[in-house]
Short mmCIF file of C-alpha atoms and ligand atoms in Angstrom, two decimals:
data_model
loop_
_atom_site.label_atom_id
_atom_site.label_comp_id
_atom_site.label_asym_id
_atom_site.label_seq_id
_atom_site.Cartn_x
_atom_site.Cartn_y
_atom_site.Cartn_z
CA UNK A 1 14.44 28.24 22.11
CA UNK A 2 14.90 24.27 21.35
CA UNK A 3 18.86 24.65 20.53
CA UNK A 4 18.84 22.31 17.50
CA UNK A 5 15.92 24.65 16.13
CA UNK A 6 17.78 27.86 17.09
CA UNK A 7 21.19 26.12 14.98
CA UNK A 8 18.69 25.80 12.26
CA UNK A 9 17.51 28.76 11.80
CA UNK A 10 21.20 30.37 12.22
CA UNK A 11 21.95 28.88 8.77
CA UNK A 12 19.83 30.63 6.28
CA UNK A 13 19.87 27.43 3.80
CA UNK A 14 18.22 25.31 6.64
CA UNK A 15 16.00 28.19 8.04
CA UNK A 16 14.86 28.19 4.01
CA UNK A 17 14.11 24.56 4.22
CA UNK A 18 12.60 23.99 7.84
CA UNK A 19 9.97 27.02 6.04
CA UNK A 20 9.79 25.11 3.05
CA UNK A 21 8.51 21.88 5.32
CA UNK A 22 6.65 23.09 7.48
CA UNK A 23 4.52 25.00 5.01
CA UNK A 24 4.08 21.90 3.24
CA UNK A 25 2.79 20.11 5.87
CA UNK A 26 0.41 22.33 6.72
CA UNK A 27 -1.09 22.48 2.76
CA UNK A 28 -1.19 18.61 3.63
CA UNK A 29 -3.18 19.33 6.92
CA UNK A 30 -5.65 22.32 4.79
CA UNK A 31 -6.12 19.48 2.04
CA UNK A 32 -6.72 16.35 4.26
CA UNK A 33 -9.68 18.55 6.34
CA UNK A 34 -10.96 19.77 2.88
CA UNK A 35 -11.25 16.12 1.30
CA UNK A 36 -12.74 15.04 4.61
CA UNK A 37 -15.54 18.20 5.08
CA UNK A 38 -17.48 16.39 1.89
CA UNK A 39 -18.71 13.73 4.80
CA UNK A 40 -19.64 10.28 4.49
CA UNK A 41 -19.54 8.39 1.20
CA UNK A 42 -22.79 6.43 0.64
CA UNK A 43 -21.35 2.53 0.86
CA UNK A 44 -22.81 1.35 -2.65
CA UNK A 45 -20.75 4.31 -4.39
CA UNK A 46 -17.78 2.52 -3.92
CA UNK A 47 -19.49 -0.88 -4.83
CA UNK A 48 -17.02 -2.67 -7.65
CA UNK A 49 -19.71 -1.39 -10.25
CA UNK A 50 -18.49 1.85 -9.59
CA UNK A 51 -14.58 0.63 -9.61
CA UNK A 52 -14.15 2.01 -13.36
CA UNK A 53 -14.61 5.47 -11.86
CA UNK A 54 -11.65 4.63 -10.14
CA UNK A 55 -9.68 4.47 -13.93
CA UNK A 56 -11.31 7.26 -15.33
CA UNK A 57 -11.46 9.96 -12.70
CA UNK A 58 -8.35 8.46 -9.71
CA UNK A 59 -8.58 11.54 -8.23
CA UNK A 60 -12.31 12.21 -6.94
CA UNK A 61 -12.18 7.55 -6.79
CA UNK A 62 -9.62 8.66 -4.12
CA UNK A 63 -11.17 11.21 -2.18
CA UNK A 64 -14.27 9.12 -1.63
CA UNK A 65 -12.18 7.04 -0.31
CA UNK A 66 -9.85 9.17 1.82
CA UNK A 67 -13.72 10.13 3.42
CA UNK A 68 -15.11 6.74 3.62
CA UNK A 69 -12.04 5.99 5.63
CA UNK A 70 -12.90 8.64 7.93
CA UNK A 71 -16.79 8.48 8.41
CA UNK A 72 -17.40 4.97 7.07
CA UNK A 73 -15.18 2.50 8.00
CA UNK A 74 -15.44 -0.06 10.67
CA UNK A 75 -13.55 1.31 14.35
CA UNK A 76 -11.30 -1.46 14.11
CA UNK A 77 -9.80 -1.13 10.45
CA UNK A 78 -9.22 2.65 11.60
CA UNK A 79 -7.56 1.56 15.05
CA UNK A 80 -4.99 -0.74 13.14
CA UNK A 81 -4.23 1.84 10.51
CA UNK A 82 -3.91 4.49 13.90
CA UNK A 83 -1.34 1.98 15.42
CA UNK A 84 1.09 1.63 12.06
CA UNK A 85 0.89 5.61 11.79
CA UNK A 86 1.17 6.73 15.28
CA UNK A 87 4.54 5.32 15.94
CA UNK A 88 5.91 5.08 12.23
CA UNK A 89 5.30 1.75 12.11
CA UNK A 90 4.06 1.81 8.33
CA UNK A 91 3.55 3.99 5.12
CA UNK A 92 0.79 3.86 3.35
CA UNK A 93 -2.36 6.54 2.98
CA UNK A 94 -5.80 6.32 5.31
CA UNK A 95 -7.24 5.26 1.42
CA UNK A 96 -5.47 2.32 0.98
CA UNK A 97 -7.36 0.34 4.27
CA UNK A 98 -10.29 0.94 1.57
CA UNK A 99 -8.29 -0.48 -1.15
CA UNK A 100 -7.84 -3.79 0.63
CA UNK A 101 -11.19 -3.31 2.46
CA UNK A 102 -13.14 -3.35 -1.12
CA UNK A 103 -10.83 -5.56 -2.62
CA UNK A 104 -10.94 -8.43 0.36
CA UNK A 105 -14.84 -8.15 0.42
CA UNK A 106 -14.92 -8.55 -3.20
CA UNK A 107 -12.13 -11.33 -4.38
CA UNK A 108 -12.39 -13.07 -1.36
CA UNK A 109 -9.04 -14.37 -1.55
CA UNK A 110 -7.62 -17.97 -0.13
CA UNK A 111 -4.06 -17.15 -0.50
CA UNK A 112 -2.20 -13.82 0.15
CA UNK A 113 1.50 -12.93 -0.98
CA UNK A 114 2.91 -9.23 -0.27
CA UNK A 115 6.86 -8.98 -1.69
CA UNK A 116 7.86 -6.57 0.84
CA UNK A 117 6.68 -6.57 4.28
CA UNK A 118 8.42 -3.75 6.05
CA UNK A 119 6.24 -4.21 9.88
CA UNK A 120 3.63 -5.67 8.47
CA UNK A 121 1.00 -3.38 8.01
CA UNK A 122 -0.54 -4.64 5.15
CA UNK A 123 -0.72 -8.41 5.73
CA UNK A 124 -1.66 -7.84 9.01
CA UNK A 125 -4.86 -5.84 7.64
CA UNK A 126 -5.59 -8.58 5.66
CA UNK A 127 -5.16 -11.01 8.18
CA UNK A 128 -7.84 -8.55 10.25
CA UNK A 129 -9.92 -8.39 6.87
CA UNK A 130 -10.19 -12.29 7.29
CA UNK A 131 -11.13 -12.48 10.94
CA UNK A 132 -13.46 -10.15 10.25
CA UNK A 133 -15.18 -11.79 7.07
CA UNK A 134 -15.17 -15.25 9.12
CA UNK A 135 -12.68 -16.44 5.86
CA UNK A 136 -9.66 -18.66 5.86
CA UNK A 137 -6.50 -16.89 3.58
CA UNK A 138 -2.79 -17.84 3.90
CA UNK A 139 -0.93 -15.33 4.45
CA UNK A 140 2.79 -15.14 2.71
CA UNK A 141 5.39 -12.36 3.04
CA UNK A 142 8.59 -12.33 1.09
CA UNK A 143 10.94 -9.29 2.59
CA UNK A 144 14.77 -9.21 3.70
CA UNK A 145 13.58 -8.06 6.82
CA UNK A 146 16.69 -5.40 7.19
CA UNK A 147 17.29 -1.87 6.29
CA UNK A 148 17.63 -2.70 2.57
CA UNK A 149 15.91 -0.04 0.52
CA UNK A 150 16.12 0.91 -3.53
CA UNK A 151 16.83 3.66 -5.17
CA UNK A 152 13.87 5.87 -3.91
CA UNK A 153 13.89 4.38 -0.42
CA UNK A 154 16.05 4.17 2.93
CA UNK A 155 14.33 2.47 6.19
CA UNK A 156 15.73 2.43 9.16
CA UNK A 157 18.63 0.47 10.63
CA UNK A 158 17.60 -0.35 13.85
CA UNK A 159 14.90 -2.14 14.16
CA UNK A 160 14.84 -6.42 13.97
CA UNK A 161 11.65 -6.11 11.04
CA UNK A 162 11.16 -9.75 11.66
CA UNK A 163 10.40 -9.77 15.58
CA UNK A 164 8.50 -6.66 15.07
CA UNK A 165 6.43 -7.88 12.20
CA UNK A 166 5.57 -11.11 14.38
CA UNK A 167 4.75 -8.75 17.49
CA UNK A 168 2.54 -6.75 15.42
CA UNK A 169 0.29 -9.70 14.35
CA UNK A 170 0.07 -10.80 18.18
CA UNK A 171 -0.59 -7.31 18.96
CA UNK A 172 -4.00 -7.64 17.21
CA UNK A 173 -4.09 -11.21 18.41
CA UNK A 174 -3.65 -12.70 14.63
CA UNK A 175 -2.66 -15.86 13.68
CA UNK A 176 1.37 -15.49 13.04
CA UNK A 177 2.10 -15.24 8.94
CA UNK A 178 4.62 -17.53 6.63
CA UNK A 179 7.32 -15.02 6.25
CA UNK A 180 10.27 -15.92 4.19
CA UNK A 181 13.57 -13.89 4.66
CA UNK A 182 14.91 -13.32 1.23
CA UNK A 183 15.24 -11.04 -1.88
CA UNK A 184 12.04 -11.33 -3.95
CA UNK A 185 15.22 -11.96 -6.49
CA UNK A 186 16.53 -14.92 -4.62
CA UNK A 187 16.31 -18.31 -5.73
CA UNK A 188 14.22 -19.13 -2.51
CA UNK A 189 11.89 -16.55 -2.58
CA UNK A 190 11.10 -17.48 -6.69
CA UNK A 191 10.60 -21.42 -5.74
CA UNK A 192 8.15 -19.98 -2.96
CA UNK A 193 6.46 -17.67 -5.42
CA UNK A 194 6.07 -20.93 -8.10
CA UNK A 195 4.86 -23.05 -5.75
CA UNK A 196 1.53 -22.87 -5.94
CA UNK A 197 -0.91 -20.50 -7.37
CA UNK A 198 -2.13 -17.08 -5.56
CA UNK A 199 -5.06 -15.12 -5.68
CA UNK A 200 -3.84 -11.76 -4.54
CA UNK A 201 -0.51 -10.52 -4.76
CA UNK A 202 0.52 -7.21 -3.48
CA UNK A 203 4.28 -5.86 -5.61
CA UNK A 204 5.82 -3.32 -2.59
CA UNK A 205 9.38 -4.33 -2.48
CA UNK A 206 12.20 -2.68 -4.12
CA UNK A 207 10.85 -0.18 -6.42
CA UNK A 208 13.50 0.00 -9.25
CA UNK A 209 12.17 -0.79 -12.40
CA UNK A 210 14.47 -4.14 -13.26
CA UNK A 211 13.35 -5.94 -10.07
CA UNK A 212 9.90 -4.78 -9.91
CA UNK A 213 9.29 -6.02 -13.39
CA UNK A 214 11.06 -9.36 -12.60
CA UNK A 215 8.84 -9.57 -9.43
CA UNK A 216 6.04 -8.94 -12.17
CA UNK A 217 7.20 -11.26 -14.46
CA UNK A 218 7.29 -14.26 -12.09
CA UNK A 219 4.22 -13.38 -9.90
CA UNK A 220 1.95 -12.78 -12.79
CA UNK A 221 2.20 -16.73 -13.91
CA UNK A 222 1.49 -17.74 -10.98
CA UNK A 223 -1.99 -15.57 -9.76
CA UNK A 224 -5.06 -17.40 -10.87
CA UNK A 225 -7.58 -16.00 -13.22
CA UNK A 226 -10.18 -13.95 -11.41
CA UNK A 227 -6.86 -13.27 -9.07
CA UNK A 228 -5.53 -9.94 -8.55
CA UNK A 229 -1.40 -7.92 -8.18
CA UNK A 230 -1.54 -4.66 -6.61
CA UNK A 231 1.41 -2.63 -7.45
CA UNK A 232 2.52 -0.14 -5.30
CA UNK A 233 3.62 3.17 -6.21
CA UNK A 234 2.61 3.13 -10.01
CA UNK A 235 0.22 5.76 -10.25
CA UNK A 236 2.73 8.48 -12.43
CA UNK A 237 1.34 8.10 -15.72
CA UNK A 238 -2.12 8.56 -15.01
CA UNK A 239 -4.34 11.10 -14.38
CA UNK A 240 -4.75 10.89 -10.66
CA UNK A 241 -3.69 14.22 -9.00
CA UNK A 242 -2.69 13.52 -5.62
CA UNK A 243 -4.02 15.25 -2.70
CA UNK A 244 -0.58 17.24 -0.56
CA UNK A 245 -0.81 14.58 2.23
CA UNK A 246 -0.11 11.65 -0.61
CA UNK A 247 2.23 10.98 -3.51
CA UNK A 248 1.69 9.45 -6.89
CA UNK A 249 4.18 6.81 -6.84
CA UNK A 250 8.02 6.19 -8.27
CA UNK A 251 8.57 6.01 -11.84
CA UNK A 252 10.16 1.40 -11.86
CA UNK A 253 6.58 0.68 -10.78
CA UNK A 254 4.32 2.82 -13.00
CA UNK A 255 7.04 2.40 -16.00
CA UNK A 256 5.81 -1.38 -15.84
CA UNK A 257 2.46 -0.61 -14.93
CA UNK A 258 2.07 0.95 -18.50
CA UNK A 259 3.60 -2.10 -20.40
CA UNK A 260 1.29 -5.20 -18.70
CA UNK A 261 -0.16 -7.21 -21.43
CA UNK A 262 -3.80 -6.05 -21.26
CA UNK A 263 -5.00 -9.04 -23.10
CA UNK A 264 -3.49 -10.96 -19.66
CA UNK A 265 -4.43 -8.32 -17.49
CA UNK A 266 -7.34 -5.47 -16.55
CA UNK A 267 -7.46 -2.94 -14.56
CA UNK A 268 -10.03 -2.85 -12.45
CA UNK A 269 -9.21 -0.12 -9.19
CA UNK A 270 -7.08 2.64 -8.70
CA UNK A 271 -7.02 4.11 -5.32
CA UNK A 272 -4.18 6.93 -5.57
CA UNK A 273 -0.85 5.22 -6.34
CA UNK A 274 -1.83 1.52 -5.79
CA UNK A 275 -3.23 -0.33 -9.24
CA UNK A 276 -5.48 -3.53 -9.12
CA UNK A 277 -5.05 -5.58 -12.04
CA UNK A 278 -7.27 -9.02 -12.56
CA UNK A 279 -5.60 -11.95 -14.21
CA UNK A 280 -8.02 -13.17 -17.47
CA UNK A 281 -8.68 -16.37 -18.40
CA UNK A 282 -6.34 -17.46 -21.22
C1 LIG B 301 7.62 0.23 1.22
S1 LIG B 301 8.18 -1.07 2.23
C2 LIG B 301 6.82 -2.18 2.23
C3 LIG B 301 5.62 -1.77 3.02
C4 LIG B 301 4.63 -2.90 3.14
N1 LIG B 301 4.27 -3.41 1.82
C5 LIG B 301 3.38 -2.48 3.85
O1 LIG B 301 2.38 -2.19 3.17
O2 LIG B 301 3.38 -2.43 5.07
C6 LIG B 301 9.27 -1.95 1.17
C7 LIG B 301 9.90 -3.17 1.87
O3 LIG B 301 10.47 -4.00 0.85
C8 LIG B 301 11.72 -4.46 1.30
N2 LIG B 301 12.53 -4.81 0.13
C9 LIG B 301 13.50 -4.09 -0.47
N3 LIG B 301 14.02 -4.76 -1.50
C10 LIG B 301 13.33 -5.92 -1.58
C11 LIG B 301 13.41 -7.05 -2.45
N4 LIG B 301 14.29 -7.09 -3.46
N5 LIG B 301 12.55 -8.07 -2.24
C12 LIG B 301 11.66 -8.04 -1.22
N6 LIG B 301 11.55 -6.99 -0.37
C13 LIG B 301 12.38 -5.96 -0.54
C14 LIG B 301 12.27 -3.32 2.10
O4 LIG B 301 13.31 -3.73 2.96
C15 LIG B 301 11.02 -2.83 2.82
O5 LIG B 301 10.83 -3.53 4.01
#
């Protein structure tokens, strides 16, 4: 027996909680192959017509789109997510390459922030979504590009998140993003933010409710209407029950999910934790 295992299981309180793991991932396994048996998802079901089923039922809106991921989606959008997962190099769920799929096809977007990068999963799916779509977006990150973390988050220490952001884009051949190494909370990072309107902003940095709302605060003046902020993790007050293999978010983000000015602001797509919201015209 693998010694480290056979140390485990010598302590009764480890033993307890190795069981405890590993039967959870395996309900995650049983409830990822359930989802997926329902097959492929006709395309125009998840058509932004259909988006408000995404607010009123989250949790069937999500499976469709945990199985459109696996039956429907182009090879390519499945082979990037495959390379984040495989090696840890992202978090995420299979769903949210929908998310930005639908979203991309449907705001078209010219300019791209993300406040919190980690390896650059998501920006470099957008920058993919672009290629793709034969459409010109700027691409911005804002991240510290270290180990720092939040109250609900550690990341590792030894990896340089910069170089491996920058070798991830050239690993799909992508044209290399504006990254700025700051604190969203830095002084540098808000002149960046105010300096010129956005039309999609993704909110996935430090989760704690005082900087996520500041990050709010600032980004929300400057996305133009008909633009859209996804915000990560805020899915806790609704009524989207999340599959084992997924979570439901942190409670900074979906605290200020529930207070955004609605007369600013709709909702307009849910897919599990991440919330879409479209700026209005004043
Ligand atoms: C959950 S990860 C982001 C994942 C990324 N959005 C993606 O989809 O691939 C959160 C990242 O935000 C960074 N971060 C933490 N505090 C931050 C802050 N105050 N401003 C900007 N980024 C921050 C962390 O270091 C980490 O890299």
């Amino acid at each position: 027996m693998n010694p480290r295992l056979a140390k485990v299981l010598r302590s009764p309180r480890s033993a307890w909680n190795l069981m405890r793991l590993r039967w959870a991932q395996a309900q995650a396994v049983r409830d990822r192959s359930k989802i997926g048996r329902s097959g492929p998802i006709a395309e125009a079901e998840l058509d932004r017509i259909h988006w408000s089923e995404s607010l009123s039922n989250p949790t069937r809106f999500y499976e469709k789109c945990h199985c459109f991921y696996q039956h429907n989606l182009p090879a390519d959008l499945r082979a990037h997510r495959d390379y984040f997962t495989v090696c840890s190099r992202g978090f995420g769920e299979d769903a949210f390459h929908v998310l930005w799929f639908l979203l991309f096809r449907e705001i078209r977007p010219r300019s791209f922030l993300e406040i919190g990068v980690y390896r650059g999963q998501t920006i470099s799916l957008i920058a993919l979504l672009a290629r793709q779509q034969n459409h010109e977006c700027s691409i911005t990150g804002i991240s510290p590009f270290s180990s720092v973390g939040d109250s609900v988050s550690t990341y590792l220490k030894t990896i340089d998140y910069e170089a491996d952001t920058l070798a991830n884009f050239a690993h799909f051949n992508l044209p290399q993003p504006r990254l700025h190494r700051s604190l969203s909370s830095d002084e540098s990072a808000k002149a960046l933010i105010k300096s010129q309107p956005w039309d999609m902003v993704y909110i996935d940095g430090n989760h704690d409710y005082d900087v996520v709302a500041a990050d709010w605060e600032l980004c929300s003046q400057q996305v133009q209407p008909g633009g859209v902020i996804v915000l990560d993790d805020s899915g806790l007050n609704t009524t989207y029950q999340a599959p084992r293999f997924a979570t439901k978010g942190h409670p900074g983000p979906s605290q200020l999910a529930a207070e955004i000015d609605r007369t600013r602001f709709k909702e307009i797509l849910q897919v599990g934790h991440n919330r879409a919201f479209m700026a209005l015209k004043p």
